Amino acid sequence: MNNRRIFLQKAGLSAMALSVPAFTPLSAMTNFSTNNQDTRTLRVAIMGLGSYGTRVAEAIQDCKRTKLVGVISGTPSKITAWQSKYNIPAKNCYNYENFDAIKDNPEIDAVYVITPNGLHKSQSIRVAQAGKHVICEKPMAVNALEAQEMVDACDKAGVKLLIGYRMHFEPNTLEIVRMRKAGELGTPLFFQGLSGFIIGDPTQWRLDKELAGGGAMMDIGIYSINGARYMLGEEPVWVTAQETKNNPEKFKEGVDETIQFQLGFPSGAVASCLSTYSMNNLDRFFLNGNKGFAELLPATGYGPIKGKTHKGPLDKPHTTHQTVQMDEMAAIIFDGKTPELPVDGREGLKDMKVIDAIFQAVRTGQKVKLDLV
């Protein structure tokens, strides 16, 4: 516990006084000529060198338009290991106190923030103020207020804010979205999202309210929230929710173990979802329309994603999700590409508003109205 608190304190420190030249606009750091579309490489520094940061780093090795060029970590030994493994120069390595100096590093275009949820807001804002694009892992913050601050800060700095919604680029997922838009399922009526697993180490940051902002809902339940929105193609207008906590010793106050929640949509469609840290084999999306259905099982794992519809199996080829995500984000940043499903900060903000409402519904036992439009 003490180590986590020390980490939080260090990560939130203001940068040490640095002698730096005047702010250089992002446009001056990067060549934005349309003549170079589809050729520029997105040069990324990863902040947070844990298990998921490692997964992203490995995936980037197969990217066509993204390159890992820098690291930001509070652990010197990790920095040294990554330098050696990925051939990262010392001048592109930073810690949590001094990374504001990336402002003067023209070799870094963007920073991918992959740290505990409770640190996302402060770190993302500092990256934006340094003039670099921000890619932030989901959930983007611990509540909607923080998420809005991140959006505003990136808008003010004139940089992109993208959220790590890797499923928004997954081929079988996009095929279901295509079918729904084309009317092949008829009128969408019902979505079910099951998201859960049995979490291990009770001392990990994901079970620390200060660092995680919650429990299972923040980590895994967000997939069902987001999935309900893009599968049904609408924004929910109300939510109800119920919490079950069987192990209060492991899941302390403010750290949810299991939450069932229901969403209502303007068309009359409904969603019924489960988020849990206490049950395995829960990774399923099911979409039902009056003319057909679609199912993903598994729906959000690292792949391959498998599924079927009333027309037969879904068999789109699998490519490592993070590889596809990072190259697509390069196209969004450099080419102005509009993805089929949004991955910007405002998309992340909508999910945070739903999570806030779910927690409110759990506390009050009441149906909570939503306004995401």
mmCIF file of C-alpha atoms in Angstrom:
data_model
loop_
_atom_site.group_PDB
_atom_site.id
_atom_site.type_symbol
_atom_site.label_atom_id
_atom_site.label_comp_id
_atom_site.label_asym_id
_atom_site.label_seq_id
_atom_site.Cartn_x
_atom_site.Cartn_y
_atom_site.Cartn_z
ATOM 1 C CA MET A 1 0.000 0.000 0.000
ATOM 2 C CA ASN A 2 2.818 2.399 0.887
ATOM 3 C CA ASN A 3 4.516 1.744 -2.449
ATOM 4 C CA ARG A 4 1.339 2.564 -4.339
ATOM 5 C CA ARG A 5 0.871 5.790 -2.400
ATOM 6 C CA ILE A 6 4.470 6.801 -3.035
ATOM 7 C CA PHE A 7 3.987 6.055 -6.727
ATOM 8 C CA LEU A 8 0.853 8.198 -6.832
ATOM 9 C CA GLN A 9 2.587 11.054 -5.092
ATOM 10 C CA LYS A 10 5.609 10.931 -7.386
ATOM 11 C CA ALA A 11 3.541 10.631 -10.532
ATOM 12 C CA GLY A 12 1.497 13.684 -9.589
ATOM 13 C CA LEU A 13 4.461 15.930 -8.849
ATOM 14 C CA SER A 14 4.968 19.018 -10.896
ATOM 15 C CA ALA A 15 7.946 18.958 -13.176
ATOM 16 C CA MET A 16 11.232 20.220 -11.837
ATOM 17 C CA ALA A 17 12.224 23.683 -12.972
ATOM 18 C CA LEU A 18 13.683 23.360 -16.448
ATOM 19 C CA SER A 19 15.429 25.852 -18.647
ATOM 20 C CA VAL A 20 13.434 25.502 -21.849
ATOM 21 C CA PRO A 21 12.864 27.672 -24.868
ATOM 22 C CA ALA A 22 9.507 29.138 -25.769
ATOM 23 C CA PHE A 23 6.717 26.740 -26.706
ATOM 24 C CA THR A 24 6.994 25.347 -30.200
ATOM 25 C CA PRO A 25 3.647 24.726 -31.933
ATOM 26 C CA LEU A 26 2.969 21.099 -32.794
ATOM 27 C CA SER A 27 2.663 22.022 -36.448
ATOM 28 C CA ALA A 28 6.267 23.190 -36.424
ATOM 29 C CA MET A 29 7.469 19.910 -34.943
ATOM 30 C CA THR A 30 5.766 17.642 -37.424
ATOM 31 C CA ASN A 31 5.422 17.883 -41.176
ATOM 32 C CA PHE A 32 1.697 18.113 -41.894
ATOM 33 C CA SER A 33 2.000 18.379 -45.677
ATOM 34 C CA THR A 34 -0.778 16.468 -47.400
ATOM 35 C CA ASN A 35 1.814 15.304 -49.914
ATOM 36 C CA ASN A 36 3.147 12.942 -47.246
ATOM 37 C CA GLN A 37 -0.126 11.271 -46.331
ATOM 38 C CA ASP A 38 0.183 7.505 -45.833
ATOM 39 C CA THR A 39 3.955 7.801 -45.424
ATOM 40 C CA ARG A 40 4.596 9.536 -42.100
ATOM 41 C CA THR A 41 5.404 7.404 -39.097
ATOM 42 C CA LEU A 42 3.793 8.116 -35.730
ATOM 43 C CA ARG A 43 6.638 8.197 -33.228
ATOM 44 C CA VAL A 44 5.330 7.112 -29.837
ATOM 45 C CA ALA A 45 6.644 7.103 -26.286
ATOM 46 C CA ILE A 46 4.944 4.690 -23.914
ATOM 47 C CA MET A 47 4.249 5.916 -20.385
ATOM 48 C CA GLY A 48 3.899 3.012 -17.977
ATOM 49 C CA LEU A 49 5.973 -0.079 -18.697
ATOM 50 C CA GLY A 50 3.763 -2.716 -17.091
ATOM 51 C CA SER A 51 2.145 -5.765 -18.661
ATOM 52 C CA TYR A 52 -0.149 -3.899 -21.037
ATOM 53 C CA GLY A 53 2.524 -1.390 -21.962
ATOM 54 C CA THR A 54 4.703 -4.366 -22.889
ATOM 55 C CA ARG A 55 1.901 -5.830 -25.002
ATOM 56 C CA VAL A 56 1.533 -2.551 -26.892
ATOM 57 C CA ALA A 57 5.293 -2.263 -27.384
ATOM 58 C CA GLU A 58 5.443 -5.755 -28.887
ATOM 59 C CA ALA A 59 2.485 -5.024 -31.166
ATOM 60 C CA ILE A 60 4.088 -1.826 -32.436
ATOM 61 C CA GLN A 61 6.995 -3.866 -33.801
ATOM 62 C CA ASP A 62 4.649 -5.092 -36.559
ATOM 63 C CA CYS A 63 3.164 -1.675 -37.329
ATOM 64 C CA LYS A 64 3.633 -0.039 -40.720
ATOM 65 C CA ARG A 65 3.093 3.562 -39.589
ATOM 66 C CA THR A 66 3.909 3.591 -35.874
ATOM 67 C CA LYS A 67 7.287 3.304 -34.153
ATOM 68 C CA LEU A 68 8.207 3.044 -30.480
ATOM 69 C CA VAL A 69 10.820 5.739 -29.894
ATOM 70 C CA GLY A 70 10.600 6.633 -26.197
ATOM 71 C CA VAL A 71 9.652 5.524 -22.701
ATOM 72 C CA ILE A 72 8.426 7.184 -19.499
ATOM 73 C CA SER A 73 8.645 5.202 -16.271
ATOM 74 C CA GLY A 74 9.297 5.537 -12.571
ATOM 75 C CA THR A 75 11.412 2.373 -12.576
ATOM 76 C CA PRO A 76 14.973 2.897 -13.844
ATOM 77 C CA SER A 77 15.574 -0.826 -14.368
ATOM 78 C CA LYS A 78 12.597 -1.048 -16.729
ATOM 79 C CA ILE A 79 13.864 1.919 -18.720
ATOM 80 C CA THR A 80 17.265 0.248 -19.103
ATOM 81 C CA ALA A 81 15.701 -3.036 -20.204
ATOM 82 C CA TRP A 82 13.437 -1.352 -22.747
ATOM 83 C CA GLN A 83 16.319 0.725 -24.097
ATOM 84 C CA SER A 84 18.209 -2.432 -24.863
ATOM 85 C CA LYS A 85 15.275 -4.423 -26.226
ATOM 86 C CA TYR A 86 13.764 -1.722 -28.436
ATOM 87 C CA ASN A 87 16.868 0.315 -29.255
ATOM 88 C CA ILE A 88 15.581 3.461 -27.557
ATOM 89 C CA PRO A 89 18.100 6.295 -27.204
ATOM 90 C CA ALA A 90 18.761 7.726 -23.746
ATOM 91 C CA LYS A 91 17.584 11.174 -24.863
ATOM 92 C CA ASN A 92 14.055 9.720 -25.343
ATOM 93 C CA CYS A 93 13.820 8.260 -21.831
ATOM 94 C CA TYR A 94 12.046 10.122 -19.029
ATOM 95 C CA ASN A 95 10.645 9.608 -15.548
ATOM 96 C CA TYR A 96 7.391 10.868 -14.040
ATOM 97 C CA GLU A 97 8.997 14.011 -12.657
ATOM 98 C CA ASN A 98 10.788 15.236 -15.787
ATOM 99 C CA PHE A 99 8.711 14.061 -18.739
ATOM 100 C CA ASP A 100 7.432 17.600 -19.375
ATOM 101 C CA ALA A 101 10.773 17.996 -21.171
ATOM 102 C CA ILE A 102 9.332 16.053 -24.127
ATOM 103 C CA LYS A 103 8.161 19.515 -25.159
ATOM 104 C CA ASP A 104 11.638 20.040 -26.599
ATOM 105 C CA ASN A 105 12.015 16.596 -28.156
ATOM 106 C CA PRO A 106 11.060 16.666 -31.858
ATOM 107 C CA GLU A 107 11.533 12.894 -32.130
ATOM 108 C CA ILE A 108 8.322 12.158 -30.186
ATOM 109 C CA ASP A 109 4.898 12.832 -31.747
ATOM 110 C CA ALA A 110 2.627 11.205 -29.171
ATOM 111 C CA VAL A 111 2.615 9.613 -25.731
ATOM 112 C CA TYR A 112 0.547 6.522 -24.936
ATOM 113 C CA VAL A 113 -0.491 6.777 -21.278
ATOM 114 C CA ILE A 114 -0.770 3.241 -19.843
ATOM 115 C CA THR A 115 -0.632 3.903 -16.111
ATOM 116 C CA PRO A 116 -3.229 3.352 -13.340
ATOM 117 C CA ASN A 117 -6.544 5.089 -14.036
ATOM 118 C CA GLY A 118 -6.142 7.572 -11.204
ATOM 119 C CA LEU A 119 -3.073 9.054 -12.901
ATOM 120 C CA HIS A 120 -4.513 9.437 -16.414
ATOM 121 C CA LYS A 121 -5.876 12.944 -16.042
ATOM 122 C CA SER A 122 -2.806 14.662 -14.645
ATOM 123 C CA GLN A 123 -0.395 12.824 -16.910
ATOM 124 C CA SER A 124 -2.445 13.312 -20.067
ATOM 125 C CA ILE A 125 -2.820 17.021 -19.394
ATOM 126 C CA ARG A 126 0.928 17.375 -18.899
ATOM 127 C CA VAL A 127 1.550 15.563 -22.197
ATOM 128 C CA ALA A 128 -0.893 17.885 -23.963
ATOM 129 C CA GLN A 129 0.725 20.952 -22.436
ATOM 130 C CA ALA A 130 4.037 19.688 -23.801
ATOM 131 C CA GLY A 131 2.513 19.842 -27.276
ATOM 132 C CA LYS A 132 2.291 16.090 -27.895
ATOM 133 C CA HIS A 133 -0.708 14.054 -29.013
ATOM 134 C CA VAL A 134 -2.242 11.974 -26.223
ATOM 135 C CA ILE A 135 -3.249 8.342 -26.513
ATOM 136 C CA CYS A 136 -4.767 7.238 -23.215
ATOM 137 C CA GLU A 137 -5.750 3.749 -22.190
ATOM 138 C CA LYS A 138 -9.351 3.213 -21.121
ATOM 139 C CA PRO A 139 -11.004 4.113 -18.885
ATOM 140 C CA MET A 140 -9.673 7.541 -19.737
ATOM 141 C CA ALA A 141 -10.223 8.838 -16.190
ATOM 142 C CA VAL A 142 -11.955 7.941 -12.933
ATOM 143 C CA ASN A 143 -15.043 10.069 -13.588
ATOM 144 C CA ALA A 144 -16.640 12.291 -16.208
ATOM 145 C CA LEU A 145 -15.391 15.518 -14.626
ATOM 146 C CA GLU A 146 -11.775 14.425 -15.044
ATOM 147 C CA ALA A 147 -12.488 13.200 -18.566
ATOM 148 C CA GLN A 148 -13.922 16.602 -19.510
ATOM 149 C CA GLU A 149 -10.820 18.324 -18.137
ATOM 150 C CA MET A 150 -8.672 16.105 -20.364
ATOM 151 C CA VAL A 151 -10.751 16.892 -23.436
ATOM 152 C CA ASP A 152 -10.582 20.619 -22.707
ATOM 153 C CA ALA A 153 -6.826 20.563 -22.099
ATOM 154 C CA CYS A 154 -6.122 18.760 -25.379
ATOM 155 C CA ASP A 155 -8.427 21.110 -27.271
ATOM 156 C CA LYS A 156 -6.624 24.090 -25.753
ATOM 157 C CA ALA A 157 -3.216 22.662 -26.651
ATOM 158 C CA GLY A 158 -4.301 21.821 -30.194
ATOM 159 C CA VAL A 159 -3.410 18.134 -29.899
ATOM 160 C CA LYS A 160 -5.371 14.953 -30.471
ATOM 161 C CA LEU A 161 -6.768 12.959 -27.561
ATOM 162 C CA LEU A 162 -7.372 9.326 -28.527
ATOM 163 C CA ILE A 163 -8.528 6.488 -26.268
ATOM 164 C CA GLY A 164 -7.306 2.895 -26.505
ATOM 165 C CA TYR A 165 -10.525 1.398 -27.857
ATOM 166 C CA ARG A 166 -8.843 -1.457 -29.736
ATOM 167 C CA MET A 167 -12.154 -3.237 -30.397
ATOM 168 C CA HIS A 168 -13.264 -0.309 -32.566
ATOM 169 C CA PHE A 169 -10.921 -1.602 -35.255
ATOM 170 C CA GLU A 170 -11.590 -5.344 -34.855
ATOM 171 C CA PRO A 171 -12.934 -6.864 -38.133
ATOM 172 C CA ASN A 172 -15.669 -9.156 -36.747
ATOM 173 C CA THR A 173 -16.914 -6.358 -34.497
ATOM 174 C CA LEU A 174 -17.028 -3.987 -37.462
ATOM 175 C CA GLU A 175 -18.843 -6.592 -39.565
ATOM 176 C CA ILE A 176 -21.669 -6.711 -37.030
ATOM 177 C CA VAL A 177 -21.822 -2.912 -37.009
ATOM 178 C CA ARG A 178 -21.976 -2.977 -40.822
ATOM 179 C CA MET A 179 -24.794 -5.536 -40.779
ATOM 180 C CA ARG A 180 -26.751 -3.493 -38.258
ATOM 181 C CA LYS A 181 -26.342 -0.306 -40.308
ATOM 182 C CA ALA A 182 -27.335 -2.133 -43.494
ATOM 183 C CA GLY A 183 -30.549 -3.359 -41.877
ATOM 184 C CA GLU A 184 -29.550 -7.017 -42.085
ATOM 185 C CA LEU A 185 -30.553 -7.567 -38.444
ATOM 186 C CA GLY A 186 -33.728 -5.535 -38.799
ATOM 187 C CA THR A 187 -34.562 -3.212 -35.939
ATOM 188 C CA PRO A 188 -32.127 -3.691 -33.028
ATOM 189 C CA LEU A 189 -34.073 -4.625 -29.911
ATOM 190 C CA PHE A 190 -31.720 -6.055 -27.288
ATOM 191 C CA PHE A 191 -28.042 -6.207 -26.356
ATOM 192 C CA GLN A 192 -26.412 -8.388 -23.726
ATOM 193 C CA GLY A 193 -22.845 -7.806 -22.552
ATOM 194 C CA LEU A 194 -21.076 -10.136 -20.148
ATOM 195 C CA SER A 195 -17.678 -8.921 -18.981
ATOM 196 C CA GLY A 196 -15.797 -10.574 -16.159
ATOM 197 C CA PHE A 197 -13.029 -12.717 -14.741
ATOM 198 C CA ILE A 198 -11.714 -13.742 -11.324
ATOM 199 C CA ILE A 199 -9.088 -11.207 -10.323
ATOM 200 C CA GLY A 200 -6.008 -12.413 -8.461
ATOM 201 C CA ASP A 201 -3.560 -10.487 -6.275
ATOM 202 C CA PRO A 202 -5.649 -8.507 -3.746
ATOM 203 C CA THR A 203 -2.851 -5.933 -3.328
ATOM 204 C CA GLN A 204 -2.702 -4.886 -6.990
ATOM 205 C CA TRP A 205 -3.567 -1.328 -8.031
ATOM 206 C CA ARG A 206 -6.800 -2.429 -9.764
ATOM 207 C CA LEU A 207 -8.282 -3.065 -6.313
ATOM 208 C CA ASP A 208 -7.070 0.259 -4.913
ATOM 209 C CA LYS A 209 -9.818 2.905 -5.033
ATOM 210 C CA GLU A 210 -7.298 5.740 -5.181
ATOM 211 C CA LEU A 211 -5.483 4.358 -8.225
ATOM 212 C CA ALA A 212 -8.283 2.502 -10.025
ATOM 213 C CA GLY A 213 -11.281 4.735 -9.354
ATOM 214 C CA GLY A 214 -13.422 1.654 -8.739
ATOM 215 C CA GLY A 215 -13.227 -2.060 -9.400
ATOM 216 C CA ALA A 216 -14.499 -4.359 -12.120
ATOM 217 C CA MET A 217 -16.620 -1.680 -13.787
ATOM 218 C CA MET A 218 -13.604 0.478 -14.590
ATOM 219 C CA ASP A 219 -11.482 -2.410 -15.811
ATOM 220 C CA ILE A 220 -13.824 -4.797 -17.627
ATOM 221 C CA GLY A 221 -17.398 -3.483 -17.356
ATOM 222 C CA ILE A 222 -16.513 -0.548 -19.611
ATOM 223 C CA TYR A 223 -16.364 -3.017 -22.519
ATOM 224 C CA SER A 224 -20.058 -3.838 -22.139
ATOM 225 C CA ILE A 225 -20.964 -0.166 -21.771
ATOM 226 C CA ASN A 226 -19.093 0.759 -24.906
ATOM 227 C CA GLY A 227 -20.272 -2.360 -26.746
ATOM 228 C CA ALA A 228 -23.921 -1.621 -26.003
ATOM 229 C CA ARG A 229 -23.502 1.829 -27.520
ATOM 230 C CA TYR A 230 -21.789 0.822 -30.770
ATOM 231 C CA MET A 231 -23.705 -2.422 -31.279
ATOM 232 C CA LEU A 232 -27.116 -0.772 -30.900
ATOM 233 C CA GLY A 233 -25.983 2.410 -32.639
ATOM 234 C CA GLU A 234 -27.669 4.695 -30.115
ATOM 235 C CA GLU A 235 -26.832 6.564 -26.954
ATOM 236 C CA PRO A 236 -28.569 5.338 -23.782
ATOM 237 C CA VAL A 237 -31.024 7.666 -22.038
ATOM 238 C CA TRP A 238 -31.350 5.874 -18.709
ATOM 239 C CA VAL A 239 -29.583 3.322 -16.544
ATOM 240 C CA THR A 240 -30.444 1.146 -13.558
ATOM 241 C CA ALA A 241 -27.895 -0.932 -11.646
ATOM 242 C CA GLN A 242 -27.472 -3.368 -8.754
ATOM 243 C CA GLU A 243 -24.286 -4.304 -6.930
ATOM 244 C CA THR A 244 -23.407 -7.639 -5.346
ATOM 245 C CA LYS A 245 -20.420 -7.823 -2.997
ATOM 246 C CA ASN A 246 -19.642 -11.240 -1.521
ATOM 247 C CA ASN A 247 -16.064 -10.516 -0.480
ATOM 248 C CA PRO A 248 -15.863 -7.114 1.233
ATOM 249 C CA GLU A 249 -12.420 -7.942 2.604
ATOM 250 C CA LYS A 250 -10.973 -8.154 -0.909
ATOM 251 C CA PHE A 251 -13.256 -5.564 -2.472
ATOM 252 C CA LYS A 252 -13.092 -2.585 -0.142
ATOM 253 C CA GLU A 253 -15.415 0.412 -0.021
ATOM 254 C CA GLY A 254 -15.594 2.016 -3.464
ATOM 255 C CA VAL A 255 -14.176 -1.039 -5.246
ATOM 256 C CA ASP A 256 -17.006 -2.890 -6.971
ATOM 257 C CA GLU A 257 -16.955 -6.680 -7.211
ATOM 258 C CA THR A 258 -20.049 -7.391 -9.338
ATOM 259 C CA ILE A 259 -22.549 -4.983 -10.872
ATOM 260 C CA GLN A 260 -25.505 -5.796 -13.085
ATOM 261 C CA PHE A 261 -26.759 -2.840 -15.076
ATOM 262 C CA GLN A 262 -29.477 -2.109 -17.589
ATOM 263 C CA LEU A 263 -29.534 0.603 -20.252
ATOM 264 C CA GLY A 264 -32.503 2.067 -22.105
ATOM 265 C CA PHE A 265 -32.284 3.662 -25.554
ATOM 266 C CA PRO A 266 -34.453 6.198 -27.433
ATOM 267 C CA SER A 267 -35.766 3.575 -29.874
ATOM 268 C CA GLY A 268 -37.003 1.392 -27.045
ATOM 269 C CA ALA A 269 -34.084 -1.036 -27.294
ATOM 270 C CA VAL A 270 -32.615 -2.221 -24.005
ATOM 271 C CA ALA A 271 -29.302 -3.647 -22.816
ATOM 272 C CA SER A 272 -28.635 -5.995 -19.920
ATOM 273 C CA CYS A 273 -25.020 -6.286 -18.788
ATOM 274 C CA LEU A 274 -22.844 -7.843 -16.119
ATOM 275 C CA SER A 275 -19.460 -6.615 -14.864
ATOM 276 C CA THR A 276 -17.546 -8.744 -12.377
ATOM 277 C CA TYR A 277 -14.199 -9.609 -10.840
ATOM 278 C CA SER A 278 -15.537 -12.852 -9.349
ATOM 279 C CA MET A 279 -16.599 -15.046 -12.292
ATOM 280 C CA ASN A 280 -14.625 -16.512 -15.160
ATOM 281 C CA ASN A 281 -15.725 -17.298 -18.724
ATOM 282 C CA LEU A 282 -17.630 -14.038 -19.164
ATOM 283 C CA ASP A 283 -16.733 -12.357 -22.441
ATOM 284 C CA ARG A 284 -19.821 -12.367 -24.640
ATOM 285 C CA PHE A 285 -21.771 -9.837 -26.673
ATOM 286 C CA PHE A 286 -25.181 -10.679 -28.116
ATOM 287 C CA LEU A 287 -27.227 -8.369 -30.343
ATOM 288 C CA ASN A 288 -30.798 -9.238 -31.256
ATOM 289 C CA GLY A 289 -32.896 -7.602 -33.975
ATOM 290 C CA ASN A 290 -36.333 -8.393 -35.308
ATOM 291 C CA LYS A 291 -34.785 -10.016 -38.407
ATOM 292 C CA GLY A 292 -31.643 -11.621 -37.056
ATOM 293 C CA PHE A 293 -28.928 -11.777 -34.412
ATOM 294 C CA ALA A 294 -25.183 -11.484 -33.922
ATOM 295 C CA GLU A 295 -22.939 -12.937 -31.243
ATOM 296 C CA LEU A 296 -19.285 -12.500 -30.308
ATOM 297 C CA LEU A 297 -17.716 -15.133 -28.047
ATOM 298 C CA PRO A 298 -15.089 -14.158 -27.023
ATOM 299 C CA ALA A 299 -16.038 -10.549 -27.610
ATOM 300 C CA THR A 300 -13.224 -8.406 -26.204
ATOM 301 C CA GLY A 301 -10.235 -10.652 -25.445
ATOM 302 C CA TYR A 302 -6.901 -10.133 -27.134
ATOM 303 C CA GLY A 303 -7.995 -12.486 -29.865
ATOM 304 C CA PRO A 304 -8.870 -14.063 -32.044
ATOM 305 C CA ILE A 305 -12.413 -12.761 -31.674
ATOM 306 C CA LYS A 306 -14.986 -15.326 -32.774
ATOM 307 C CA GLY A 307 -18.674 -15.064 -33.479
ATOM 308 C CA LYS A 308 -21.687 -15.865 -35.575
ATOM 309 C CA THR A 309 -24.864 -14.324 -36.919
ATOM 310 C CA HIS A 310 -28.122 -15.736 -38.206
ATOM 311 C CA LYS A 311 -26.325 -15.934 -41.565
ATOM 312 C CA GLY A 312 -23.480 -18.096 -40.287
ATOM 313 C CA PRO A 313 -20.010 -17.861 -38.704
ATOM 314 C CA LEU A 314 -17.966 -14.674 -38.570
ATOM 315 C CA ASP A 315 -14.538 -15.486 -39.939
ATOM 316 C CA LYS A 316 -12.658 -12.244 -40.514
ATOM 317 C CA PRO A 317 -8.870 -12.701 -40.210
ATOM 318 C CA HIS A 318 -7.185 -11.868 -36.922
ATOM 319 C CA THR A 319 -4.385 -9.334 -36.594
ATOM 320 C CA THR A 320 -3.011 -8.290 -33.215
ATOM 321 C CA HIS A 321 -5.478 -5.652 -32.027
ATOM 322 C CA GLN A 322 -2.904 -3.192 -30.764
ATOM 323 C CA THR A 323 -0.987 -3.324 -34.053
ATOM 324 C CA VAL A 324 -4.102 -2.383 -36.001
ATOM 325 C CA GLN A 325 -5.077 0.237 -33.423
ATOM 326 C CA MET A 326 -1.754 2.055 -33.524
ATOM 327 C CA ASP A 327 -1.567 2.206 -37.321
ATOM 328 C CA GLU A 328 -5.168 3.410 -37.471
ATOM 329 C CA MET A 329 -4.354 6.090 -34.911
ATOM 330 C CA ALA A 330 -1.437 7.218 -37.076
ATOM 331 C CA ALA A 331 -3.935 7.712 -39.914
ATOM 332 C CA ILE A 332 -6.311 9.615 -37.617
ATOM 333 C CA ILE A 333 -3.549 11.933 -36.410
ATOM 334 C CA PHE A 334 -1.708 12.517 -39.666
ATOM 335 C CA ASP A 335 -4.345 12.016 -42.366
ATOM 336 C CA GLY A 336 -7.470 13.190 -40.562
ATOM 337 C CA LYS A 337 -9.042 9.776 -41.070
ATOM 338 C CA THR A 338 -12.485 9.282 -39.531
ATOM 339 C CA PRO A 339 -12.758 5.763 -38.084
ATOM 340 C CA GLU A 340 -15.945 3.726 -38.397
ATOM 341 C CA LEU A 341 -16.285 3.866 -34.608
ATOM 342 C CA PRO A 342 -14.895 6.939 -32.821
ATOM 343 C CA VAL A 343 -11.877 6.659 -30.510
ATOM 344 C CA ASP A 344 -11.515 10.308 -29.516
ATOM 345 C CA GLY A 345 -11.694 11.825 -26.057
ATOM 346 C CA ARG A 346 -15.363 12.694 -26.386
ATOM 347 C CA GLU A 347 -16.144 9.020 -27.001
ATOM 348 C CA GLY A 348 -14.300 8.175 -23.802
ATOM 349 C CA LEU A 349 -16.136 10.946 -21.963
ATOM 350 C CA LYS A 350 -19.486 9.360 -22.855
ATOM 351 C CA ASP A 351 -18.462 6.062 -21.274
ATOM 352 C CA MET A 352 -17.346 7.893 -18.141
ATOM 353 C CA LYS A 353 -20.746 9.592 -17.901
ATOM 354 C CA VAL A 354 -22.416 6.176 -18.055
ATOM 355 C CA ILE A 355 -20.091 4.783 -15.381
ATOM 356 C CA ASP A 356 -20.846 7.743 -13.111
ATOM 357 C CA ALA A 357 -24.566 7.110 -13.614
ATOM 358 C CA ILE A 358 -24.177 3.386 -12.883
ATOM 359 C CA PHE A 359 -22.478 4.138 -9.575
ATOM 360 C CA GLN A 360 -25.231 6.652 -8.787
ATOM 361 C CA ALA A 361 -27.904 4.072 -9.583
ATOM 362 C CA VAL A 362 -26.197 1.559 -7.283
ATOM 363 C CA ARG A 363 -26.086 4.091 -4.440
ATOM 364 C CA THR A 364 -29.661 5.317 -4.812
ATOM 365 C CA GLY A 365 -31.486 2.303 -6.199
ATOM 366 C CA GLN A 366 -33.106 4.687 -8.687
ATOM 367 C CA LYS A 367 -33.249 4.884 -12.476
ATOM 368 C CA VAL A 368 -30.758 7.571 -13.544
ATOM 369 C CA LYS A 369 -31.310 9.665 -16.663
ATOM 370 C CA LEU A 370 -28.497 10.074 -19.173
ATOM 371 C CA ASP A 371 -27.773 12.794 -21.716
ATOM 372 C CA LEU A 372 -24.826 11.838 -23.937
ATOM 373 C CA VAL A 373 -25.809 13.652 -27.105
#
